[in-house]
C-alpha cells in the first residue's frame, strides 16, 4: 500500500512536471520567431528593442523576442539544456575562443560568404573584425555599442608641472616621465607615483595584456601553441617591469622598490569613484579602458559634455617598446560580440536578425551616444551624428590604427590564458619566480593542459 | 456432547465473531493511511531525489567525464583525477591553504569560543546584554562582514593600522594585501563572528552540575583544578562536536575568502581555498566534470577526517553517565 501510494504521488508529480516541460518546448517551436538574450538593461536595452522593431517591420512575419539582463553564463546554461536563445550577446571579446571552440555559437563562415551574407572588410572596422575572429572560425559578429579600448590616461596638470607637454610614447619615455613625476614622503614611502606597472594595481584585470601589448608580445603561435616562451618579447616585457620598479621606486634596488610599490598599491583608494588614485592625483599615469573616461569626466558617469572633468586628463595610446616605436598609436581593442546559439532551430532567420542588428546604423549611433563606445561600422567613423568630447579623437584614431586589435584566442574557457599570465606576473613581481624562462614555461604547460581539457570543435584556434 | 457443547459455545463464538468483525472494521478505519502519508512526504522525497540523490549520482558519473556544459559529457576515465594530482598546481595550492586554515583556525576558534563563553558565565548582572553583544557579530551577513573587514584592515586608511602606527609600529602588516598575512586576517574575521559557537559552549558550561563544583571545593580544588578536572572533561562532548563541524566547515570555507580575494585581487592565491577551486572550475571555467571530481575528493577528505575524529574520541571525550552519545 505504501509503495502504491508513493508511486502514485511520484507519477502525479512527474506528469505535472512533464506537462510544464512540454508546454515550454511547444512555445519555443513557434515559427519565424527569433529569440535574443542579452545583458543590456535600461536605455541601452530600449535602443536594442527599437532596432528589433525596425527589423520586424522590414521583414513581415518575423517576430523577435528580446530578453534583457541575461548574462552569458545564463545563456550558456540554457544552450546546454537545449532551451537557449537563437542569438546571445556577450560583453567583451575574451571569451570568443571559448564560445567558438566549444560550439556554443555556431560557425557563421558559410552564412557570411552566401548571397545573403555580409562583406566584413567594407562593413566593420579592422579591430572589430579582428576581435570577433577566433582563428579561421568566425562564430560571432561585433555587437554595436560594445567597443572597448585599453588606453593610456595621463594627468595633464601633473605632466605640465613636471615639464611634459605630451604623453610618453615609448617605454623609455615612460620611465623618464615616471622618475620625474614620483615623489616620496619623508619616511621614504611613495607619496605620488608616475606610473605603476604592477599586477593588481588599478588594472581592470588586464595587467599582462597591456604589458604584453607594449612589447608586441603574442599569446599564441600560428600553430595555436602558447607563445610565452617562444616569443622572447614576453621575457623582455617582464624584465622591463622589474627594471622600471627598481629604477623609479627603489633607487636601483628592485626589492626596495617592490616593497614600496606593494604598500602604495595596497593603500589605493576605491577604484570606482572620487577616491580613485588617478582622480586624486596620487598617480599621474595609468592604463585603463576607454569607458573609464566617463567617470573621469563626471563621477556620475556622464561622458558629455565633459567641460569640467573631475581630473584634467588626457587619453592616448599605450606607450610602446623602443624597438616598436612604429606601432605607437595602437592599443588592445575588444568589444561585445553576438552569435547564433548551438541548437537554434531557425538558423536562417537568426542569421537575418544577427546581420541586421550588427549593421543597424541607427542602433550603433544611439548606443555610441549613450555609452561613449566607438562604432564598429566603417560608415559611422567620425559621423556627425555621434557626439563625443574632443579628447575622444585619440580613441577613434586607436581603433583605426592597423596594429590595434585583440590578442589571439583559443578555447581556454573564460580567457584563462590571461588569468594565468596575470597570476604569473603577480608571482614574478613578488619574487616567487627564480627563473623567468622556467616560470613562463610552466605557464605554457598550464595553458596547454587547459587547451587539452577543452573542446576545440569547429575551431582551429 | 459435541452437539451440546457446540450449542453451548456457539452463541459465544458468534458473539466473538461479531466482535472480531467489528474490531477488524475499526482496525480498517484506523489502518495507517499510507497513500496520504506518501503524498505528504512526496515533496521531500522528490526534493531529495531531484536535488540530492540525482545530483550526487550525476556528479559521480560526471567526475569521470569531460563536460563543459555546452557539449555532452565525454567519458575520460580517471583523466580528471590524474589532472588533479599531476597537472593542476592550483589544486595543491588550494589543499595547502585549506589544511592551513583548518589546522590554525579550528583550535583557535575552539579556544576563543571556550574562553568567551566562560567569561560570559561570570557576570552576575546584565548577563543577557553581554551575551547578546557577543552574539551580534554572528548575525551580520558574511559578505557585509568581510567587506567591512577589508576596509578595517586596509593598510592606508583602515583603523587597525592607524592604531598600530600610533604605538610606533612603522611597518604594520598589509593584511589582506600581503600573502603572508591574508589568512591571518581571515582568521581574525572568523574569530570576530564566533558567537554561534560560543552559544554552544555557553550552554555546555551552564549544564555542568553545581554539585560537582561544590564537591571539588570541599576537596580543596583551586579554580584551575576545578576547570581542569571538572569543567573541561564535561565540556569535551561539546568541544568534540565543535571540532567535527569545524573540520567539515573549514573544508567548505568559501564566502569570506572569495569576497576578500575579489576585493584585493589576490593574484598570489593566498586566499584560494578548496571550495573556491571547485567553484571556479565549475562556474568560471565551466569544467563541470573536473569540478565534480574535485567535489568527490572533498567528500573523501572530509569523511576521512571525520572518521579519524570519531575513532579518537574515546580517548578524550567524556560523556556523562546515561548520555545518549556514550
XYZ file of C-alpha atoms in Angstrom:
787
model
C 0.000 0.000 0.000
C 2.795 2.354 0.933
C 4.579 1.569 -2.284
C 1.422 2.175 -4.304
C 0.863 5.498 -2.610
C 4.397 6.564 -3.151
C 4.366 5.550 -6.810
C 1.071 7.371 -7.308
C 2.418 10.582 -5.877
C 5.630 10.259 -7.874
C 3.658 9.686 -11.066
C 1.429 12.704 -10.424
C 4.413 14.955 -9.929
C 6.184 13.533 -12.959
C 3.135 14.102 -15.173
C 2.815 17.671 -13.881
C 6.480 18.396 -14.450
C 6.351 16.750 -17.867
C 3.421 18.864 -18.941
C 5.315 22.017 -17.941
C 8.364 20.984 -19.954
C 6.181 20.007 -22.898
C 4.345 23.303 -22.973
C 7.623 25.230 -22.766
C 9.046 23.237 -25.652
C 5.889 23.807 -27.647
C 6.071 27.541 -27.090
C 9.653 27.617 -28.362
C 8.788 25.910 -31.560
C 6.753 28.851 -32.866
C 7.564 29.551 -36.496
C 9.688 32.553 -37.632
C 10.408 33.647 -34.111
C 13.931 34.613 -33.190
C 14.834 34.885 -29.528
C 17.588 37.251 -28.440
C 19.126 37.190 -24.945
C 21.408 39.987 -23.906
C 22.932 41.510 -20.784
C 21.737 45.050 -21.527
C 19.258 46.928 -19.350
C 17.569 50.317 -19.239
C 18.142 52.815 -22.055
C 20.568 50.622 -23.971
C 18.086 47.748 -23.934
C 15.413 50.141 -25.232
C 17.720 51.119 -28.115
C 18.196 47.447 -28.985
C 14.463 46.830 -28.860
C 13.798 49.777 -31.176
C 16.221 48.243 -33.653
C 14.403 44.924 -33.403
C 11.095 46.624 -34.112
C 12.656 48.113 -37.264
C 13.844 44.667 -38.340
C 10.401 43.169 -37.738
C 8.792 45.899 -39.870
C 11.265 45.275 -42.668
C 10.603 41.532 -42.535
C 6.862 40.845 -42.265
C 6.068 37.611 -40.459
C 9.240 37.713 -38.408
C 8.960 38.092 -34.643
C 11.902 38.925 -32.406
C 11.611 38.111 -28.729
C 14.173 40.119 -26.811
C 15.140 39.406 -23.219
C 17.449 41.772 -21.358
C 19.534 41.345 -18.179
C 20.720 37.890 -19.216
C 24.449 37.358 -18.927
C 26.328 34.790 -20.959
C 26.590 32.359 -18.062
C 22.814 32.011 -18.045
C 22.713 31.810 -21.824
C 25.333 29.056 -21.802
C 23.407 27.029 -19.250
C 20.272 27.323 -21.349
C 22.148 26.471 -24.549
C 23.443 23.342 -22.873
C 19.962 22.391 -21.685
C 18.627 22.817 -25.219
C 16.479 25.817 -24.255
C 18.879 28.520 -25.317
C 18.055 31.610 -27.334
C 18.678 31.824 -31.064
C 21.031 34.753 -30.528
C 23.011 35.649 -27.433
C 25.253 38.601 -26.643
C 28.439 38.638 -24.635
C 30.204 41.705 -23.279
C 33.916 41.634 -24.049
C 35.964 39.714 -26.575
C 37.942 37.476 -24.238
C 35.562 34.528 -24.297
C 35.333 34.225 -28.072
C 37.765 31.309 -28.243
C 35.589 29.510 -25.750
C 32.274 30.150 -27.485
C 33.660 29.186 -30.894
C 35.772 26.287 -29.662
C 33.080 24.696 -27.538
C 30.498 25.114 -30.274
C 28.227 27.229 -28.058
C 27.987 29.600 -31.015
C 27.601 28.164 -34.476
C 30.033 28.726 -37.316
C 28.997 31.655 -39.486
C 31.592 31.322 -42.263
C 29.141 29.855 -44.783
C 26.388 32.341 -43.930
C 28.782 35.291 -44.271
C 30.001 34.251 -47.705
C 26.492 33.347 -49.005
C 24.386 35.618 -51.201
C 22.553 36.776 -48.073
C 25.888 37.287 -46.372
C 27.899 40.327 -45.446
C 31.125 41.921 -46.709
C 33.052 42.168 -43.483
C 36.012 44.251 -44.707
C 33.858 47.032 -46.089
C 31.333 46.970 -43.229
C 33.262 46.737 -39.962
C 36.409 48.446 -38.718
C 39.588 46.372 -38.788
C 39.809 45.933 -34.986
C 36.136 44.857 -34.862
C 36.855 42.166 -37.458
C 39.958 41.170 -35.533
C 38.372 40.793 -32.094
C 35.380 38.871 -33.430
C 37.506 36.176 -35.100
C 38.906 33.036 -33.489
C 41.414 31.572 -35.922
C 39.677 30.847 -39.197
C 36.443 30.172 -37.374
C 34.002 33.036 -37.334
C 31.183 32.335 -34.932
C 30.380 35.920 -33.976
C 29.731 39.386 -35.320
C 30.751 42.544 -33.472
C 27.819 43.907 -31.488
C 27.064 47.606 -31.883
C 27.970 49.864 -28.983
C 30.349 47.432 -27.389
C 33.831 48.502 -28.467
C 36.292 48.935 -25.626
C 39.807 50.230 -25.968
C 42.643 49.795 -23.496
C 44.055 53.288 -23.303
C 46.686 55.308 -21.503
C 45.424 58.048 -19.205
C 47.601 60.909 -18.078
C 47.049 63.831 -15.753
C 47.700 66.909 -17.880
C 48.276 69.195 -14.906
C 50.826 66.921 -13.272
C 52.660 66.300 -16.523
C 52.747 70.027 -17.321
C 54.070 70.748 -13.835
C 56.890 68.295 -14.493
C 57.579 69.948 -17.847
C 55.955 67.408 -20.167
C 53.632 68.612 -22.887
C 52.732 65.266 -24.423
C 52.175 61.773 -23.061
C 55.061 59.281 -23.275
C 55.192 57.289 -26.493
C 57.881 54.756 -25.658
C 58.692 52.659 -22.615
C 61.928 54.656 -22.151
C 59.965 57.881 -22.063
C 57.518 56.290 -19.654
C 60.390 55.555 -17.277
C 61.790 59.080 -17.595
C 58.379 60.644 -17.002
C 57.716 58.408 -14.010
C 61.019 59.210 -12.370
C 60.266 62.881 -12.572
C 56.642 62.573 -11.507
C 57.224 60.324 -8.489
C 57.544 61.931 -5.087
C 58.414 60.345 -1.743
C 57.400 61.041 1.835
C 59.977 61.838 4.479
C 59.851 58.221 5.699
C 60.783 57.016 2.224
C 57.329 55.773 1.227
C 55.827 56.798 -2.099
C 53.736 59.941 -1.885
C 52.646 60.142 -5.505
C 53.620 57.903 -8.371
C 54.257 58.393 -12.060
C 53.178 55.078 -13.499
C 52.847 51.737 -11.728
C 53.397 48.639 -13.897
C 52.130 46.300 -11.227
C 49.674 43.389 -11.392
C 46.721 44.168 -9.194
C 47.065 47.926 -9.247
C 44.144 49.798 -10.849
C 44.162 47.454 -13.745
C 40.709 46.156 -14.652
C 42.290 42.686 -14.502
C 44.221 43.331 -17.704
C 47.767 43.596 -16.398
C 49.531 41.015 -18.523
C 47.585 42.144 -21.540
C 48.721 45.748 -21.574
C 52.257 44.807 -20.543
C 52.491 42.277 -23.369
C 50.969 44.735 -25.812
C 53.536 47.427 -25.048
C 56.214 44.978 -26.134
C 54.326 43.450 -29.061
C 54.202 40.034 -27.385
C 51.944 37.408 -28.932
C 49.810 34.967 -26.973
C 49.644 32.023 -29.347
C 51.867 30.903 -32.177
C 50.452 30.481 -35.671
C 50.037 26.786 -34.893
C 47.977 27.602 -31.804
C 50.504 26.868 -29.058
C 51.040 29.278 -26.150
C 53.860 31.642 -27.143
C 55.008 32.822 -23.718
C 58.434 31.216 -24.084
C 58.882 31.119 -27.838
C 58.092 34.817 -28.138
C 61.002 36.404 -26.285
C 59.118 39.688 -26.113
C 57.381 38.338 -23.011
C 60.693 37.925 -21.221
C 61.698 41.410 -22.376
C 58.426 42.818 -21.010
C 58.801 41.200 -17.598
C 62.441 42.246 -17.300
C 61.456 45.782 -18.222
C 58.834 45.725 -15.463
C 61.384 44.828 -12.798
C 63.911 47.320 -14.080
C 61.223 50.022 -14.079
C 60.291 49.356 -10.441
C 63.928 49.284 -9.414
C 64.822 52.495 -11.258
C 61.774 54.585 -10.428
C 60.906 53.467 -6.931
C 63.858 51.576 -5.492
C 66.806 53.757 -6.473
C 68.148 50.808 -8.447
C 67.109 48.193 -5.864
C 64.175 46.091 -7.058
C 63.313 44.623 -3.650
C 63.146 48.059 -2.101
C 61.072 49.400 -4.986
C 58.732 46.410 -4.906
C 58.157 46.783 -1.162
C 57.315 50.463 -1.598
C 55.031 49.809 -4.558
C 53.300 46.963 -2.697
C 52.436 49.294 0.137
C 51.437 52.087 -2.217
C 49.180 49.753 -4.222
C 47.683 48.320 -1.048
C 46.672 51.784 0.076
C 44.958 52.729 -3.179
C 41.604 54.427 -2.843
C 38.372 52.913 -4.113
C 38.806 52.484 -7.845
C 35.185 53.314 -8.633
C 34.663 56.897 -7.531
C 36.220 60.058 -6.217
C 38.873 58.197 -4.219
C 40.368 56.694 -7.373
C 44.125 57.313 -7.272
C 44.123 58.896 -10.715
C 41.281 61.236 -9.793
C 43.066 62.235 -6.589
C 46.362 62.804 -8.394
C 48.073 60.056 -6.414
C 49.174 58.511 -9.673
C 49.865 60.593 -12.768
C 49.541 57.950 -15.496
C 47.637 54.699 -15.754
C 46.264 52.225 -18.253
C 42.540 51.577 -18.272
C 39.579 51.107 -20.552
C 38.277 53.986 -22.653
C 34.956 53.968 -20.816
C 36.663 54.988 -17.590
C 36.811 58.458 -19.137
C 33.110 58.725 -18.323
C 33.984 58.595 -14.621
C 36.898 60.980 -15.040
C 34.551 63.436 -16.781
C 31.812 63.141 -14.185
C 31.638 60.958 -11.089
C 28.071 60.165 -12.150
C 29.458 58.615 -15.342
C 28.457 61.129 -17.990
C 30.828 61.471 -20.921
C 29.197 64.505 -22.481
C 29.850 67.388 -22.438
C 32.891 66.876 -20.172
C 33.552 70.592 -19.877
C 34.545 70.306 -16.206
C 36.163 66.898 -15.744
C 36.924 65.799 -12.172
C 40.547 65.438 -13.197
C 42.247 67.257 -16.072
C 43.079 64.154 -18.049
C 44.276 63.214 -21.479
C 43.796 59.895 -23.211
C 46.314 58.287 -25.541
C 47.576 55.017 -26.960
C 49.783 52.777 -24.819
C 53.492 53.626 -24.898
C 55.409 51.057 -26.931
C 58.773 49.374 -26.541
C 61.525 51.497 -28.101
C 62.035 48.805 -30.722
C 58.353 49.037 -31.692
C 58.035 52.808 -31.888
C 56.377 52.436 -35.291
C 53.464 50.658 -33.576
C 52.717 53.666 -31.399
C 49.101 54.649 -31.796
C 47.819 51.101 -31.449
C 46.279 49.529 -28.357
C 44.216 46.476 -27.477
C 40.710 46.875 -28.878
C 37.960 44.453 -27.940
C 34.224 44.594 -27.843
C 30.871 42.962 -27.315
C 30.000 40.030 -29.515
C 26.900 38.223 -30.613
C 26.405 34.811 -32.138
C 23.853 32.190 -33.061
C 23.478 29.580 -30.366
C 24.049 25.903 -30.797
C 20.646 24.290 -31.180
C 18.965 27.306 -32.776
C 16.026 25.855 -34.671
C 15.754 28.726 -37.097
C 19.268 29.479 -38.329
C 18.184 31.373 -41.465
C 16.051 33.886 -39.582
C 18.564 34.056 -36.738
C 21.264 34.986 -39.275
C 18.971 37.622 -40.781
C 18.416 39.196 -37.355
C 22.086 38.900 -36.347
C 23.276 40.570 -39.536
C 20.611 43.278 -39.328
C 21.462 44.120 -35.734
C 25.190 44.198 -36.402
C 24.753 46.618 -39.298
C 21.963 48.800 -37.931
C 23.443 52.298 -38.184
C 20.724 53.869 -36.056
C 21.306 51.375 -33.244
C 25.062 51.890 -33.429
C 24.600 55.682 -33.317
C 22.202 55.515 -30.370
C 24.483 53.216 -28.405
C 27.630 55.196 -29.152
C 25.977 58.381 -27.973
C 24.672 56.630 -24.870
C 27.763 54.696 -23.835
C 30.689 56.506 -25.441
C 31.606 53.443 -27.409
C 33.358 53.846 -30.743
C 31.076 52.494 -33.503
C 32.092 49.243 -35.177
C 30.701 50.292 -38.557
C 33.028 51.950 -41.037
C 30.156 54.085 -42.285
C 29.867 55.733 -38.869
C 33.504 56.582 -38.308
C 33.643 60.299 -37.497
C 29.891 60.570 -38.133
C 28.459 63.986 -37.188
C 25.512 62.195 -35.615
C 27.764 60.828 -32.907
C 28.811 63.389 -30.356
C 31.959 62.690 -28.387
C 34.155 65.156 -26.472
C 37.193 66.347 -28.420
C 39.624 64.179 -26.480
C 37.881 61.121 -27.883
C 39.591 61.741 -31.230
C 42.545 59.812 -29.859
C 40.346 56.813 -29.081
C 38.997 56.984 -32.633
C 42.487 57.012 -34.036
C 43.447 53.992 -31.907
C 40.524 51.998 -33.313
C 41.617 52.970 -36.805
C 45.245 52.008 -36.293
C 46.199 48.973 -38.343
C 48.033 47.363 -35.439
C 45.128 47.659 -32.998
C 43.091 44.570 -32.185
C 42.843 41.737 -29.722
C 45.334 39.021 -28.971
C 44.900 35.548 -30.457
C 42.153 33.472 -28.869
C 41.777 29.764 -28.352
C 39.335 27.798 -26.273
C 40.841 28.220 -22.824
C 37.397 28.587 -21.267
C 36.848 32.006 -19.729
C 40.075 33.526 -21.213
C 42.198 31.611 -18.754
C 45.400 32.359 -20.629
C 45.006 35.932 -19.355
C 44.300 34.752 -15.810
C 47.366 32.519 -15.853
C 49.590 35.304 -17.148
C 48.206 37.767 -14.576
C 48.961 35.221 -11.871
C 52.432 34.743 -13.244
C 53.012 38.485 -13.338
C 51.994 38.710 -9.673
C 54.303 35.840 -8.732
C 57.136 37.374 -10.758
C 56.867 40.796 -9.158
C 56.548 39.206 -5.693
C 59.886 37.489 -6.253
C 58.431 33.967 -6.219
C 59.815 33.161 -9.671
C 63.511 32.382 -9.573
C 63.933 31.717 -13.287
C 61.871 33.698 -15.769
C 62.113 31.202 -18.622
C 61.226 28.266 -16.382
C 58.315 30.195 -14.900
C 56.970 31.131 -18.310
C 57.441 27.513 -19.366
C 55.186 26.459 -16.508
C 52.507 28.867 -17.726
C 52.821 27.323 -21.187
C 52.299 23.872 -19.656
C 49.285 25.050 -17.692
C 47.663 26.660 -20.713
C 48.411 23.556 -22.777
C 46.673 21.473 -20.090
C 43.688 23.795 -20.216
C 43.559 23.557 -24.007
C 43.798 19.776 -23.845
C 40.844 19.661 -21.489
C 38.665 21.968 -23.544
C 36.809 21.177 -26.708
C 38.053 22.626 -29.931
C 35.119 21.625 -32.103
C 34.648 23.887 -35.033
C 37.695 25.964 -34.286
C 41.305 25.836 -35.200
C 42.002 28.362 -32.550
C -21.625 -33.919 23.953
C -20.290 -32.287 20.944
C -23.638 -31.071 19.915
C -24.434 -29.846 23.431
C -21.055 -28.190 23.566
C -21.462 -26.718 20.212
C -24.869 -25.453 21.139
C -23.472 -24.027 24.378
C -20.390 -22.495 22.732
C -21.913 -21.372 19.542
C -23.504 -18.113 20.804
C -20.195 -17.103 22.413
C -18.364 -17.833 19.243
C -20.903 -15.911 17.308
C -20.542 -13.008 19.681
C -16.780 -13.275 19.447
C -17.002 -13.390 15.692
C -19.211 -10.346 15.722
C -16.743 -8.568 17.973
C -13.885 -9.608 15.747
C -15.544 -8.270 12.659
C -16.264 -5.000 14.482
C -12.669 -4.883 15.579
C -11.495 -5.541 12.054
C -13.704 -2.807 10.726
C -12.467 -0.450 13.404
C -8.916 -1.519 12.645
C -9.544 -0.957 8.971
C -10.662 2.534 9.861
C -7.517 3.035 11.941
C -5.201 1.480 9.335
C -2.204 3.674 8.555
C -3.164 5.878 5.620
C -0.076 5.144 3.545
C -1.367 6.917 0.489
C -1.937 10.100 2.463
C 1.422 9.825 4.184
C 3.162 9.219 0.878
C 1.505 12.229 -0.648
C 2.524 14.348 2.314
C 6.074 13.078 2.111
C 6.352 13.269 -1.641
C 7.584 16.904 -1.763
C 10.516 15.970 0.458
C 11.089 12.660 -1.306
C 11.000 14.354 -4.707
C 13.233 17.127 -3.403
C 15.675 14.558 -2.089
C 15.606 12.566 -5.310
C 15.969 15.543 -7.638
C 18.135 17.872 -5.581
C 20.323 15.495 -3.584
C 20.332 11.916 -4.859
C 20.269 12.674 -8.581
C 22.949 15.422 -8.425
C 25.170 13.128 -6.377
C 24.824 10.256 -8.808
C 25.194 12.623 -11.768
C 28.272 14.313 -10.315
C 29.822 10.925 -9.595
C 29.344 9.969 -13.237
C 30.486 13.365 -14.473
C 33.659 13.124 -12.399
C 34.818 10.582 -14.967
C 33.894 12.774 -17.921
C 34.890 15.929 -19.710
C 31.833 18.160 -19.507
C 31.785 21.851 -20.392
C 28.018 22.470 -20.223
C 27.920 23.025 -23.958
C 28.757 19.559 -25.186
C 27.525 16.264 -23.813
C 29.788 14.623 -21.219
C 32.612 12.548 -22.739
C 33.941 9.584 -20.750
C 37.637 10.078 -19.891
C 38.007 7.523 -17.105
C 40.387 8.722 -14.407
C 41.569 11.662 -16.505
C 40.166 14.288 -14.134
C 41.855 12.682 -11.149
C 45.184 12.424 -12.978
C 44.879 16.077 -13.927
C 44.081 16.996 -10.337
C 47.072 15.284 -8.774
C 49.682 15.723 -11.501
C 48.818 18.747 -13.642
C 46.854 21.203 -11.551
C 49.073 23.378 -9.392
C 46.068 25.273 -8.073
C 44.686 22.029 -6.662
C 47.716 21.721 -4.388
C 47.651 25.430 -3.578
C 44.031 25.141 -2.504
C 44.738 21.972 -0.497
C 47.655 23.639 1.293
C 45.618 26.746 2.103
C 42.637 24.700 3.275
C 44.700 22.490 5.558
C 46.493 25.559 6.881
C 43.284 27.365 7.785
C 41.839 24.166 9.284
C 44.890 23.496 11.407
C 45.151 27.057 12.683
C 41.596 28.304 12.813
C 39.805 25.306 14.360
C 41.891 25.147 17.564
C 41.882 28.948 17.775
C 38.126 29.105 17.342
C 37.595 26.428 19.962
C 39.856 28.147 22.486
C 38.444 31.588 21.783
C 34.816 30.433 21.926
C 35.518 28.445 25.089
C 37.181 31.401 26.736
C 34.484 33.857 25.663
C 31.713 31.553 26.855
C 33.491 31.042 30.168
C 33.858 34.804 30.626
C 30.160 35.202 29.926
C 29.230 32.848 32.749
C 30.876 35.210 35.214
C 28.813 38.436 35.235
C 26.080 38.405 37.828
C 24.255 41.401 36.388
C 23.434 42.164 32.766
C 24.285 38.666 31.539
C 21.732 38.762 28.753
C 23.065 42.055 27.442
C 26.659 40.800 27.371
C 25.652 37.560 25.699
C 23.663 39.459 23.073
C 26.568 41.807 22.411
C 28.943 38.895 21.885
C 26.454 37.075 19.674
C 25.566 40.023 17.425
C 28.588 39.640 15.060
C 27.387 36.138 14.201
C 24.212 37.677 12.830
C 25.999 40.002 10.404
C 25.814 38.692 6.814
C 29.152 37.169 5.878
C 29.629 39.238 2.726
C 28.966 42.512 4.558
C 31.277 41.489 7.407
C 34.081 40.561 5.011
C 33.793 43.784 3.058
C 33.879 45.738 6.291
C 36.982 43.864 7.393
C 38.784 44.586 4.133
C 38.219 48.246 4.959
C 39.159 47.908 8.622
C 42.384 46.142 7.611
C 43.143 48.492 4.720
C 46.822 49.377 5.199
C 46.358 53.032 4.271
C 43.014 54.117 5.638
C 41.957 51.248 7.909
C 41.728 51.914 11.663
C 43.739 48.810 12.614
C 46.977 50.007 11.060
C 46.362 53.557 12.254
C 46.086 52.105 15.728
C 49.254 50.044 15.325
C 51.140 53.032 13.907
C 50.076 55.113 16.894
C 52.080 52.657 19.004
C 55.163 53.274 16.913
C 54.896 50.235 14.671
C 56.409 51.627 11.484
C 55.527 48.896 9.018
C 52.345 47.209 10.170
C 51.122 44.241 8.124
C 49.366 44.820 4.810
C 46.812 42.210 5.923
C 44.596 41.063 3.066
C 47.054 42.518 0.574
C 50.026 40.546 1.801
C 50.118 36.785 1.137
C 51.856 36.270 4.491
C 49.090 37.986 6.442
C 45.921 37.495 4.419
C 44.934 34.182 6.016
C 45.544 35.640 9.479
C 43.156 38.453 8.605
C 40.577 35.836 7.625
C 41.109 34.045 10.923
C 40.580 37.273 12.857
C 37.404 37.815 10.868
C 36.285 34.303 11.832
C 37.047 34.876 15.493
C 35.042 38.081 15.462
C 31.977 36.139 14.363
C 32.430 33.368 16.919
C 29.003 33.961 18.508
C 27.284 30.831 17.178
C 29.995 28.501 18.527
C 30.211 30.458 21.748
C 26.495 29.931 22.429
C 27.003 26.156 22.279
C 29.885 26.353 24.747
C 27.872 28.643 26.977
C 25.080 26.067 27.084
C 27.707 23.418 27.905
C 29.134 25.494 30.768
C 25.696 26.124 32.220
C 24.948 22.409 32.004
C 27.764 21.416 34.365
C 26.110 20.431 37.723
C 26.899 22.856 40.534
C 27.187 19.933 42.936
C 30.413 18.870 41.220
C 31.981 22.251 41.893
C 30.802 22.121 45.484
C 32.362 18.667 45.890
C 35.587 19.874 44.296
C 35.571 22.882 46.568
C 35.251 20.622 49.605
C 38.165 18.570 48.318
C 40.219 21.763 48.220
C 40.495 22.145 44.458
C 41.520 25.617 43.305
C 39.930 27.439 40.341
C 42.332 25.994 37.790
C 41.913 22.455 39.151
C 38.139 22.850 39.069
C 38.354 23.915 35.456
C 40.857 21.212 34.511
C 39.217 18.270 36.314
C 35.527 19.222 36.379
C 34.609 21.719 33.680
C 36.899 20.626 30.863
C 36.052 16.883 30.954
C 32.352 17.689 30.937
C 32.845 20.115 28.061
C 34.646 17.588 25.865
C 31.481 16.381 24.080
C 30.785 19.991 23.073
C 34.401 20.510 22.033
C 34.228 17.301 20.017
C 31.047 18.419 18.269
C 32.570 21.806 17.580
C 35.759 20.224 16.201
C 33.896 17.879 13.850
C 31.607 20.592 12.491
C 34.631 22.905 12.335
C 36.552 20.456 10.154
C 33.605 19.964 7.827
C 33.066 23.726 7.686
C 36.722 24.516 7.073
C 36.822 22.282 4.013
C 33.842 24.198 2.688
C 35.370 27.572 3.586
C 34.357 29.873 0.776
C 32.406 33.098 1.210
C 34.837 35.126 3.319
C 37.829 34.095 1.223
C 36.069 34.629 -2.088
C 34.833 38.100 -1.169
C 38.130 39.207 0.372
C 40.164 37.835 -2.534
C 37.915 39.653 -5.000
C 38.244 42.901 -3.053
C 42.019 42.944 -3.135
C 42.775 40.961 -6.340
C 44.508 38.026 -4.711
C 46.765 37.082 -7.611
C 49.093 35.230 -5.263
C 46.270 32.801 -4.350
C 46.991 33.126 -0.664
C 43.230 33.079 -0.071
C 42.472 30.392 -2.613
C 40.758 27.512 -0.832
C 39.447 24.167 -1.968
C 35.817 25.307 -2.222
C 36.944 28.313 -4.276
C 38.740 25.949 -6.622
C 35.605 23.854 -7.087
C 33.540 26.981 -7.668
C 35.986 28.427 -10.182
C 36.306 25.198 -12.122
C 32.529 24.761 -12.227
C 31.202 28.253 -12.695
C 34.094 30.308 -14.027
C 35.826 27.719 -16.211
C 32.747 25.556 -16.840
C 34.730 22.372 -16.267
C 31.816 20.551 -14.695
C 33.408 17.121 -14.985
C 36.590 18.260 -13.307
C 34.683 20.198 -10.642
C 32.651 17.046 -9.893
C 35.865 15.075 -9.421
C 37.155 17.777 -7.055
C 33.880 17.654 -5.113
C 34.156 13.892 -4.665
C 37.709 14.196 -3.421
C 36.437 16.800 -0.953
C 33.859 14.307 0.270
C 36.534 11.639 0.709
C 38.848 14.007 2.618
C 36.015 15.219 4.849
C 34.842 11.681 5.555
C 38.388 10.575 6.363
C 38.949 13.458 8.792
C 35.571 12.906 10.446
C 36.289 9.178 10.743
C 39.641 9.863 12.399
C 37.965 12.252 14.814
C 35.303 9.688 15.666
C 37.921 6.998 16.241
C 39.943 9.188 18.593
C 37.027 10.467 20.643
C 37.112 7.539 23.101
C 40.486 8.712 24.301
C 39.491 12.209 25.245
C 35.748 12.754 25.117
C 33.941 12.152 28.430
C 30.228 11.596 28.214
C 28.228 11.865 31.443
C 26.528 8.673 32.645
C 23.322 7.942 30.815
C 24.208 10.107 27.852
C 22.694 9.018 24.585
C 26.044 9.554 22.941
C 28.082 7.438 25.302
